[in-house]
Tab-separated table of C-alpha atoms in Angstrom:
chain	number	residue	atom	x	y	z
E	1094	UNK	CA	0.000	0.000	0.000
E	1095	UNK	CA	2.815	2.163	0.136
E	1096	UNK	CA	6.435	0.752	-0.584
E	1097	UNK	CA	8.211	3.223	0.323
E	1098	UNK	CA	7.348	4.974	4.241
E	1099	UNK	CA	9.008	7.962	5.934
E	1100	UNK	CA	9.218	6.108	9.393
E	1101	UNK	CA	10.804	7.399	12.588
E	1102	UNK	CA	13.845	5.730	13.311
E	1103	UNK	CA	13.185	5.461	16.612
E	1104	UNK	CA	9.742	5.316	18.563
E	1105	UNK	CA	8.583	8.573	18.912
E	1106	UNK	CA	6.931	10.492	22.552
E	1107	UNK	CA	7.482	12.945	24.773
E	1108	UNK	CA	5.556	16.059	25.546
E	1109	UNK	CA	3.229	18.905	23.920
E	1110	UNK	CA	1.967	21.926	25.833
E	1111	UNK	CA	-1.267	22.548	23.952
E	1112	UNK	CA	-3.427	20.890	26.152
E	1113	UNK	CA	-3.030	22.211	29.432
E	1114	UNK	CA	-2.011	25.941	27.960
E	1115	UNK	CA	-4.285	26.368	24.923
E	1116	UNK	CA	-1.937	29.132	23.910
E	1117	UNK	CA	-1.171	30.996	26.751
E	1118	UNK	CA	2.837	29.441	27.150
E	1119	UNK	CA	5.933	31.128	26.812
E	1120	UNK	CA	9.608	30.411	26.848
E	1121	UNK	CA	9.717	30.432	30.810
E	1122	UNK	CA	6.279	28.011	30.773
E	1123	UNK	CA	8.300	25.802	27.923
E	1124	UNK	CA	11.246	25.667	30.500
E	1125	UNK	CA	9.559	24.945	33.656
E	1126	UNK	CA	7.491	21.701	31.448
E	1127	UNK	CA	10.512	20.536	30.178
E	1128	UNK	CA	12.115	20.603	33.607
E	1129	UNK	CA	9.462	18.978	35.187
E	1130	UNK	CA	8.749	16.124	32.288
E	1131	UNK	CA	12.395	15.324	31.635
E	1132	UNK	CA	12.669	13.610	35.479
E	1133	UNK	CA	10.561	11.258	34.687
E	1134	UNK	CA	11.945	10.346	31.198
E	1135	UNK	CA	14.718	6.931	31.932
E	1136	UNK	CA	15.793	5.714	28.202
E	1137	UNK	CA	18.961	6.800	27.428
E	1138	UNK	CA	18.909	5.616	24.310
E	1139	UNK	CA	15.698	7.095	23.276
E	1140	UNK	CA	15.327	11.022	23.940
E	1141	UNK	CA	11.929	12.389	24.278
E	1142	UNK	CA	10.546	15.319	22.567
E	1143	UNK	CA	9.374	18.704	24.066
E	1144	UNK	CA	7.134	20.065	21.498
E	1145	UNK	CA	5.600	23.861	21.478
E	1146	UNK	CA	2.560	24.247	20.060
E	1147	UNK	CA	0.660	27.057	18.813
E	1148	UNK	CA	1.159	30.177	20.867
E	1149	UNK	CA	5.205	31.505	20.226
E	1150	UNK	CA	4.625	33.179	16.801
E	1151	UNK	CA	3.794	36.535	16.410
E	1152	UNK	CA	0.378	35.932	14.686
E	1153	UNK	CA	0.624	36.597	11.218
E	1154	UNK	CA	4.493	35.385	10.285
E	1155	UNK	CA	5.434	31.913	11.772
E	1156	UNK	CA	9.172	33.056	10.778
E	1157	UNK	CA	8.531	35.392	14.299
E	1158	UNK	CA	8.531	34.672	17.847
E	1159	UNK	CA	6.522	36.797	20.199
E	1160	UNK	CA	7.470	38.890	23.254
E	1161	UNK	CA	7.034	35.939	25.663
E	1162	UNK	CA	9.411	33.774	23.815
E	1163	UNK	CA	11.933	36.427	21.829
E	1164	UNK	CA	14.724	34.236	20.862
E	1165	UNK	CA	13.584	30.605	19.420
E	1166	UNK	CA	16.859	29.427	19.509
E	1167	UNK	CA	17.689	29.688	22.882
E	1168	UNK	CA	14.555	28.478	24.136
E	1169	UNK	CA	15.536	25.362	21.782
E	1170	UNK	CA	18.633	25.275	23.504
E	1171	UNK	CA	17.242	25.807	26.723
E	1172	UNK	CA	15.074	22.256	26.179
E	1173	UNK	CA	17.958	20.343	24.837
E	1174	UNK	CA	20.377	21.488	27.707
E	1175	UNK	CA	17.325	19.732	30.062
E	1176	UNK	CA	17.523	16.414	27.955
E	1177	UNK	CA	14.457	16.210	25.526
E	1178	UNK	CA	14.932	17.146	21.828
E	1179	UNK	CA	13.206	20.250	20.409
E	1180	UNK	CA	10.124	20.474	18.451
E	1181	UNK	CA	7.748	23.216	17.156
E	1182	UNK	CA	4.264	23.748	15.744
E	1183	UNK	CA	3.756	25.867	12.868
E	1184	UNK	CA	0.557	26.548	10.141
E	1185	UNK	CA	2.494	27.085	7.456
E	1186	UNK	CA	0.132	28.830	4.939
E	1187	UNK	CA	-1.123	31.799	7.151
E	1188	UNK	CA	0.083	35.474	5.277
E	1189	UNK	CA	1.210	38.320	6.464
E	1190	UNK	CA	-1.794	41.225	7.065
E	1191	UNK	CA	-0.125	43.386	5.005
E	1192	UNK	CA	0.524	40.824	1.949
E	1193	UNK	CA	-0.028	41.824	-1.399
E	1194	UNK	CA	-3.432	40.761	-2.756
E	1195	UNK	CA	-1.655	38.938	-6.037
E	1196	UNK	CA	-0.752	36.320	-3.116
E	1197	UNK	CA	-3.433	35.434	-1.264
E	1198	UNK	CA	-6.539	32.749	-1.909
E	1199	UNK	CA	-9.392	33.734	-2.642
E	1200	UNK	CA	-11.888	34.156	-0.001
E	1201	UNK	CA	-14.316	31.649	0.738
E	1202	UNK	CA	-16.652	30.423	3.384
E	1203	UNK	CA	-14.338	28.836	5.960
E	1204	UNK	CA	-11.733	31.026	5.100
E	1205	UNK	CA	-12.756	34.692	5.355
E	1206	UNK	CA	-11.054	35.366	8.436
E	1207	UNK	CA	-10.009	38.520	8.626
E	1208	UNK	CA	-7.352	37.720	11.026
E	1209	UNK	CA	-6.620	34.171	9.200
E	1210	UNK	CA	-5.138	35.306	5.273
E	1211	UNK	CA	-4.371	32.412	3.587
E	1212	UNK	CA	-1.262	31.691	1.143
E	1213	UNK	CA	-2.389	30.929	-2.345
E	1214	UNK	CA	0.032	27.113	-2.494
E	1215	UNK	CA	-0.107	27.105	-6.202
E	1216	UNK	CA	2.191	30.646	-6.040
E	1217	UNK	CA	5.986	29.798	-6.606
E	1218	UNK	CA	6.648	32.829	-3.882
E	1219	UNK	CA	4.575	30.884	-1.002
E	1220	UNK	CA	6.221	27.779	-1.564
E	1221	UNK	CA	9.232	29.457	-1.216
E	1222	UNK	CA	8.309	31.141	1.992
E	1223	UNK	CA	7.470	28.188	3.103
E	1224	UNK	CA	10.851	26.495	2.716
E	1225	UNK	CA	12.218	29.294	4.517
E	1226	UNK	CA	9.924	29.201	7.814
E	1227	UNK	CA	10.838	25.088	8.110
E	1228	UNK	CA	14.512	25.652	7.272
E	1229	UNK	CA	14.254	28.500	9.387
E	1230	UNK	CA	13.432	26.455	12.471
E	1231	UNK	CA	16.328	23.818	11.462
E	1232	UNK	CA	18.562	26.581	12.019
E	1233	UNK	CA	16.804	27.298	15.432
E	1234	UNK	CA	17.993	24.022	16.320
E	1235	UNK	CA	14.893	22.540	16.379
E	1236	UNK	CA	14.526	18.450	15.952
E	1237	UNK	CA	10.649	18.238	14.596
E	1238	UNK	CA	8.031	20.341	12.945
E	1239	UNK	CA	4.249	19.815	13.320
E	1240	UNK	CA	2.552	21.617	10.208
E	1241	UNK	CA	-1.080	21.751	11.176
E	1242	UNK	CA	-4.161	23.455	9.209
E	1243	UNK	CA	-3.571	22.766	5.691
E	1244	UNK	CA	-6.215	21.020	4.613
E	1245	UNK	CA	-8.855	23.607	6.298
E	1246	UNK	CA	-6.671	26.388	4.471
E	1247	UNK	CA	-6.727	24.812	0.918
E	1248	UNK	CA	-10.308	23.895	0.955
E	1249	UNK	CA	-12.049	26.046	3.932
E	1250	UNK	CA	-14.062	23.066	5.587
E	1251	UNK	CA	-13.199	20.975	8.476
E	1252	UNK	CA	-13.025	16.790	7.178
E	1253	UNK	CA	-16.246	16.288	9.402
E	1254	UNK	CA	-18.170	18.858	7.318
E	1255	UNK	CA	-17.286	17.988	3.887
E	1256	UNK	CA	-20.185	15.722	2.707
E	1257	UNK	CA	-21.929	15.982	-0.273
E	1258	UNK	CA	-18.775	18.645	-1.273
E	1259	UNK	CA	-14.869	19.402	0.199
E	1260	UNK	CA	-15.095	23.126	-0.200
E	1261	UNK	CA	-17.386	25.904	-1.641
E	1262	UNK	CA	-18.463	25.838	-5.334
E	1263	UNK	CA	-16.765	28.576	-7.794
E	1264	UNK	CA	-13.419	29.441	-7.316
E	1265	UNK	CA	-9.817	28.725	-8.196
E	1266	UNK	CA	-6.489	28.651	-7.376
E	1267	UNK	CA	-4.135	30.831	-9.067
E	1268	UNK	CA	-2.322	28.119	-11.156
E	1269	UNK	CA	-5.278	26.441	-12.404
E	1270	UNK	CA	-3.168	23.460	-14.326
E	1271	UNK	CA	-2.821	21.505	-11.117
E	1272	UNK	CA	-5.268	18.931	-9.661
E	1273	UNK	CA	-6.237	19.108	-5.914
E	1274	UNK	CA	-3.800	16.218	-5.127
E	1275	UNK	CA	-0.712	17.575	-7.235
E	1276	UNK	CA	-1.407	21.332	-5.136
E	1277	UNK	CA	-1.294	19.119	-2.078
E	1278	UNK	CA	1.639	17.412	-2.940
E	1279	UNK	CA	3.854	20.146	-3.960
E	1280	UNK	CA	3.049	21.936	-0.953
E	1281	UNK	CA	3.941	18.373	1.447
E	1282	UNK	CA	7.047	17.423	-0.715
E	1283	UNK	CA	8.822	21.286	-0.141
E	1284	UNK	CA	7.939	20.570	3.969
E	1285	UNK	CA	9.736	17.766	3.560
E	1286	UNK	CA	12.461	18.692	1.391
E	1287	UNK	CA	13.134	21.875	3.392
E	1288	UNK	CA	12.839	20.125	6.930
E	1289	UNK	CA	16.226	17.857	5.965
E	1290	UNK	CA	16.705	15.431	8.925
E	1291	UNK	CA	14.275	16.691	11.063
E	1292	UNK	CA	10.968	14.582	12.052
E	1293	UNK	CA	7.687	15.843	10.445
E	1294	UNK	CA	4.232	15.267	12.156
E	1295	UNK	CA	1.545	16.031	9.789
E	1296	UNK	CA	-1.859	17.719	11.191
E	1297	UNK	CA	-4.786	17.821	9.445
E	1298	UNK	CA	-3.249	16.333	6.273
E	1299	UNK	CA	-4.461	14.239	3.672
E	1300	UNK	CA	-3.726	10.251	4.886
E	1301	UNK	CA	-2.617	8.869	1.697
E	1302	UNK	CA	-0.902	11.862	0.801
E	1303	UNK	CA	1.039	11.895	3.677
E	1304	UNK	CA	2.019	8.313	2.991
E	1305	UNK	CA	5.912	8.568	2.111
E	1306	UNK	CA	6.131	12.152	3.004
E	1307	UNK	CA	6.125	12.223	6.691
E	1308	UNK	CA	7.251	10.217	9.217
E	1309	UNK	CA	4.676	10.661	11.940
E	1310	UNK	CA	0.806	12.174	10.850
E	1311	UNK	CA	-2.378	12.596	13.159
E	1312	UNK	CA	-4.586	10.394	11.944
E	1313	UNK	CA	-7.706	12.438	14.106
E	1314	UNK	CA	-9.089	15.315	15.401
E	1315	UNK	CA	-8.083	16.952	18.631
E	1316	UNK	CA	-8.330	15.070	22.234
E	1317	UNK	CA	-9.101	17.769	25.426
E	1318	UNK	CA	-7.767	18.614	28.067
E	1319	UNK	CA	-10.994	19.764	29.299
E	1320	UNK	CA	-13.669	16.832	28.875
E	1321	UNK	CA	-12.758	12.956	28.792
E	1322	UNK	CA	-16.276	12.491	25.752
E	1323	UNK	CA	-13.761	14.401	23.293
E	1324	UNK	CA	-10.731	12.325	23.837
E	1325	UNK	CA	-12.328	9.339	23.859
E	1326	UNK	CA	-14.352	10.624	20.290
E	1327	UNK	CA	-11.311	11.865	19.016
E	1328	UNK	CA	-8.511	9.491	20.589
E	1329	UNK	CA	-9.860	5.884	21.397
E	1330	UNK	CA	-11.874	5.810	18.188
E	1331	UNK	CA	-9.231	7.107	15.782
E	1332	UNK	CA	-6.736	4.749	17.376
E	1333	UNK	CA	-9.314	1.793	17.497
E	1334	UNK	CA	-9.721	2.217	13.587
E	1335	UNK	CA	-7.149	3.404	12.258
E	1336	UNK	CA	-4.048	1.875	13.951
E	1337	UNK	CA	-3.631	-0.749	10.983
E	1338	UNK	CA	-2.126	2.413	9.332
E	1339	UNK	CA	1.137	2.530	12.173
E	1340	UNK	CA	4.067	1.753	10.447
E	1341	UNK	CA	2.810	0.931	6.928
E	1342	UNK	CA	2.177	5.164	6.010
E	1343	UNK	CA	3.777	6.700	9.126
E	1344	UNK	CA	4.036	6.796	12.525
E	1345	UNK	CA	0.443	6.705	13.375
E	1346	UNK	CA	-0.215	9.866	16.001
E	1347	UNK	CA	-3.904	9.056	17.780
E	1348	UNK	CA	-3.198	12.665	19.616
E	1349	UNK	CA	-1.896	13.852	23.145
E	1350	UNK	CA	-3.164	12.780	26.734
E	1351	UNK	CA	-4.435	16.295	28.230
E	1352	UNK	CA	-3.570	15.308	31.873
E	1353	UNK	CA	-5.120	17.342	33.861
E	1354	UNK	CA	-7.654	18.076	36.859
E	1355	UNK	CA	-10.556	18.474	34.620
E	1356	UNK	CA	-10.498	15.181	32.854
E	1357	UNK	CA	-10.601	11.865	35.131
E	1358	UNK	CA	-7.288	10.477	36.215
E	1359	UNK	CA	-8.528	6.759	35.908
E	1360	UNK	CA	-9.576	7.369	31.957
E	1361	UNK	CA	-6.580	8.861	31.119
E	1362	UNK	CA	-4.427	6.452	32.882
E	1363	UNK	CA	-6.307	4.085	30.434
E	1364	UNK	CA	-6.065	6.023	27.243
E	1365	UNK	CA	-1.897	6.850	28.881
E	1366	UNK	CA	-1.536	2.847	28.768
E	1367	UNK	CA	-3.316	2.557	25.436
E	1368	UNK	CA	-0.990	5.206	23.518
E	1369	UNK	CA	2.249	3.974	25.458
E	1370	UNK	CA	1.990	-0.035	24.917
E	1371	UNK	CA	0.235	0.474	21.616
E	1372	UNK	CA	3.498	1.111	19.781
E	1373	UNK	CA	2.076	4.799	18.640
E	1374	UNK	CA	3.584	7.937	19.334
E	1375	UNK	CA	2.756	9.559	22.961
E	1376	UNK	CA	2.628	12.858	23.570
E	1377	UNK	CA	1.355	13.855	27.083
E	1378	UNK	CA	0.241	17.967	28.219
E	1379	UNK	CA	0.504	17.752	31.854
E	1380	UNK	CA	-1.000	20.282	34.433
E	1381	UNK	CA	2.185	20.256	36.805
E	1382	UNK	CA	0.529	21.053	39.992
E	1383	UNK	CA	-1.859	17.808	39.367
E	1384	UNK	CA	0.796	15.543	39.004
E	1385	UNK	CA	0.910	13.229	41.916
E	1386	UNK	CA	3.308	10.004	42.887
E	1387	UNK	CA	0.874	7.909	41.303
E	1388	UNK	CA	0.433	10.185	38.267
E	1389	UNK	CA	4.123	10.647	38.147
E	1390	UNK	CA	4.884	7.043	38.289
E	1391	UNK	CA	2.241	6.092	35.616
E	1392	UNK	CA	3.987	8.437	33.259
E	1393	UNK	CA	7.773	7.538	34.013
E	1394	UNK	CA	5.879	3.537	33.493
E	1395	UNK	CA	4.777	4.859	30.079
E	1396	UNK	CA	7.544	6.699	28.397
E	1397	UNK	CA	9.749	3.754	29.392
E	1398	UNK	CA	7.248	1.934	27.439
E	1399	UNK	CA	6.444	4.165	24.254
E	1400	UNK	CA	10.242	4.578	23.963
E	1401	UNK	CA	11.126	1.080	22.999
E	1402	UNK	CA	9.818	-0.678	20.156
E	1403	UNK	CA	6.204	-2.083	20.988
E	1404	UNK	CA	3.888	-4.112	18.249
E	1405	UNK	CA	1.418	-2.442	16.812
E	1406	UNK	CA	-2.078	-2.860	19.520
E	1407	UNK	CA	-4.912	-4.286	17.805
E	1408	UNK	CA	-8.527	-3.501	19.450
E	1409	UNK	CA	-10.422	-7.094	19.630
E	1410	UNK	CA	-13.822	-5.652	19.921
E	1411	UNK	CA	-13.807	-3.008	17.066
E	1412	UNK	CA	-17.037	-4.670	15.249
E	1413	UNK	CA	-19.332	-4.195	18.249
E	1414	UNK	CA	-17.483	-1.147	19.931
E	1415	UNK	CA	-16.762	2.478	18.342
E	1416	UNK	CA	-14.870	2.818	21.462
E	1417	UNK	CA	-13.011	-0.179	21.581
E	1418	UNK	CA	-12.368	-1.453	25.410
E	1419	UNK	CA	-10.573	-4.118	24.955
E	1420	UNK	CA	-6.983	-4.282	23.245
E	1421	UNK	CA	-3.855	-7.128	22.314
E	1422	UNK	CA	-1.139	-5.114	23.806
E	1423	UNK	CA	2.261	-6.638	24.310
E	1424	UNK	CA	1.047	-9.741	23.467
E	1425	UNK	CA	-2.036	-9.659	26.298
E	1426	UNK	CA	-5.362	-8.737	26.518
E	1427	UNK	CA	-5.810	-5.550	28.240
């Protein structure tokens, strides 16, 4: 199904901050979550990642940091010098407020944000800028690059809410000599040109696209930090049906455990075990203060776990659950 996969060389987790700061982080919030995280992290053959998420750009140029993190770099530096390799999220098709008209796509429903201009990807000079921003964050020192949003900024629909069509009726691209899936693919093949050796998590790509482009992809929607019906929606699901696709595309990423207060430590202890043992990435956002001994423990358990090889989990009640319960993992039913 696809001969030749970007895989990770190693197995992939660590931690994200999007679900316990939604955007309000900064380099001294980056630092302190490293810090913490990185204690309970034992391979030492195996880093894990500290990934920033959406929140250090100024809001209209992802090649900018804003005041609360000022110097990407160091704060790269500042995660690597606490043991976890350095990762960053980026939407790489967002323009510049003050970008000439010639480069922007044409507004459509779904994409007529005023504060969200979208990059026209069939324009040489976006592409470009593009390479620039990833390369740029090589040069930061930076180890992975999640791209998120391009599918939503090509075609202005979410994937739930395209139906009977995949975008509004009645307008075009610039360079109208391109299919859908050859716009698509140019854009995916200069992100991974331009990010060199550094790992690529897609978000809110295209699955087969993807397939040979990068070496890790979310393969759902977002889990919560807020309310355990989302991430079990959003996370159990996904994984439940779509973990087949682990190491045949990519790296199969179900999405982060959002540990905190407002979601129920005994269901995200579960979904913690599920993403750890499965042989998927695992990415956990952790509210500090609500770490515990046991929580603490559980986690150390887990990225010893999800850094070694593990074979792929299988769910064994998929036909009769959406939400499948029960799971081979490690060679035992769980």
């Amino acid at each position: 199904m696809c001969d030749r996969p970007m895989l990770p060389k190693q197995p992939v987790y660590g931690i994200n901050d999007w679900y316990v700061a939604y955007g309000n982080n900064s380099a001294k919030s980056i630092k302190e979550q490293t810090a913490a995280m990185s204690e309970l992290v034992t391979s030492t053959n195996n880093k894990a990642f500290s990934v920033i998420d959406d929140g250090w750009q100024v809001a209209d140029d992802f090649s900018r940091a804003n005041d609360k993190f000022s110097d990407m770099k160091q704060v790269a530096d500042d995660i690597k010098k606490l043991g976890m390799k350095a990762g960053l999220w980026t939407r790489p098709l967002i323009a510049k407020k003050s970008e000439s008209l010639t480069l922007l796509a044409p507004k459509i429903a779904g994409r007529a944000n005023t504060d969200e201009i979208i990059l026209d990807p069939t324009i040489p000079e976006n592409l470009a800028r593009v390479k620039h921003n990833i390369s740029l964050y090589k040069q930061w020192g930076y180890d992975l690059v999640k791209h998120d949003y391009s599918t939503y900024d090509i075609f202005g629909k979410w994937g739930f809410r395209m139906t009977d069509t995949f975008t509004q009726l009645g307008w075009k691209f610039n360079d109208q000599s391109k299919t859908n899936a050859e716009i698509i693919n140019t854009l995916y093949q200069t992100i991974k040109d331009s990010a060199g050796k550094m790992s690529v998590i897609g978000c809110n790509t295209i699955s087969h696209l993807s397939a040979g482009m990068f070496d890790i992809n979310r393969i759902g929607d977002d889990t919560s930090g807020k309310e355990w019906a989302r991430t079990k929606k959003m996370g159990v699901n996904t994984l439940g049906f779509r973990l087949p696709q682990h190491q045949t595309f990519y790296a199969a990423d179900g999405d982060c455990v959002g540990l905190t207060k407002d979601v129920p430590w005994e269901k995200n202890k579960q979904w913690m075990q599920l993403l750890a043992e499965s042989g998927s990435p695992l990415f956990i956002s952790a509210q500090l203060d609500f770490l515990g001994t046991e929580q603490k423990n559980a986690i150390k358990l887990a990225f010893a776990q999800a850094a070694t090889v593990q074979p792929t989990g299988e769910p064994l009640d998929w036909l009769t659950n959406q939400w499948p319960s029960k799971w081979k993992l490690n060679n035992r039913v769980v």
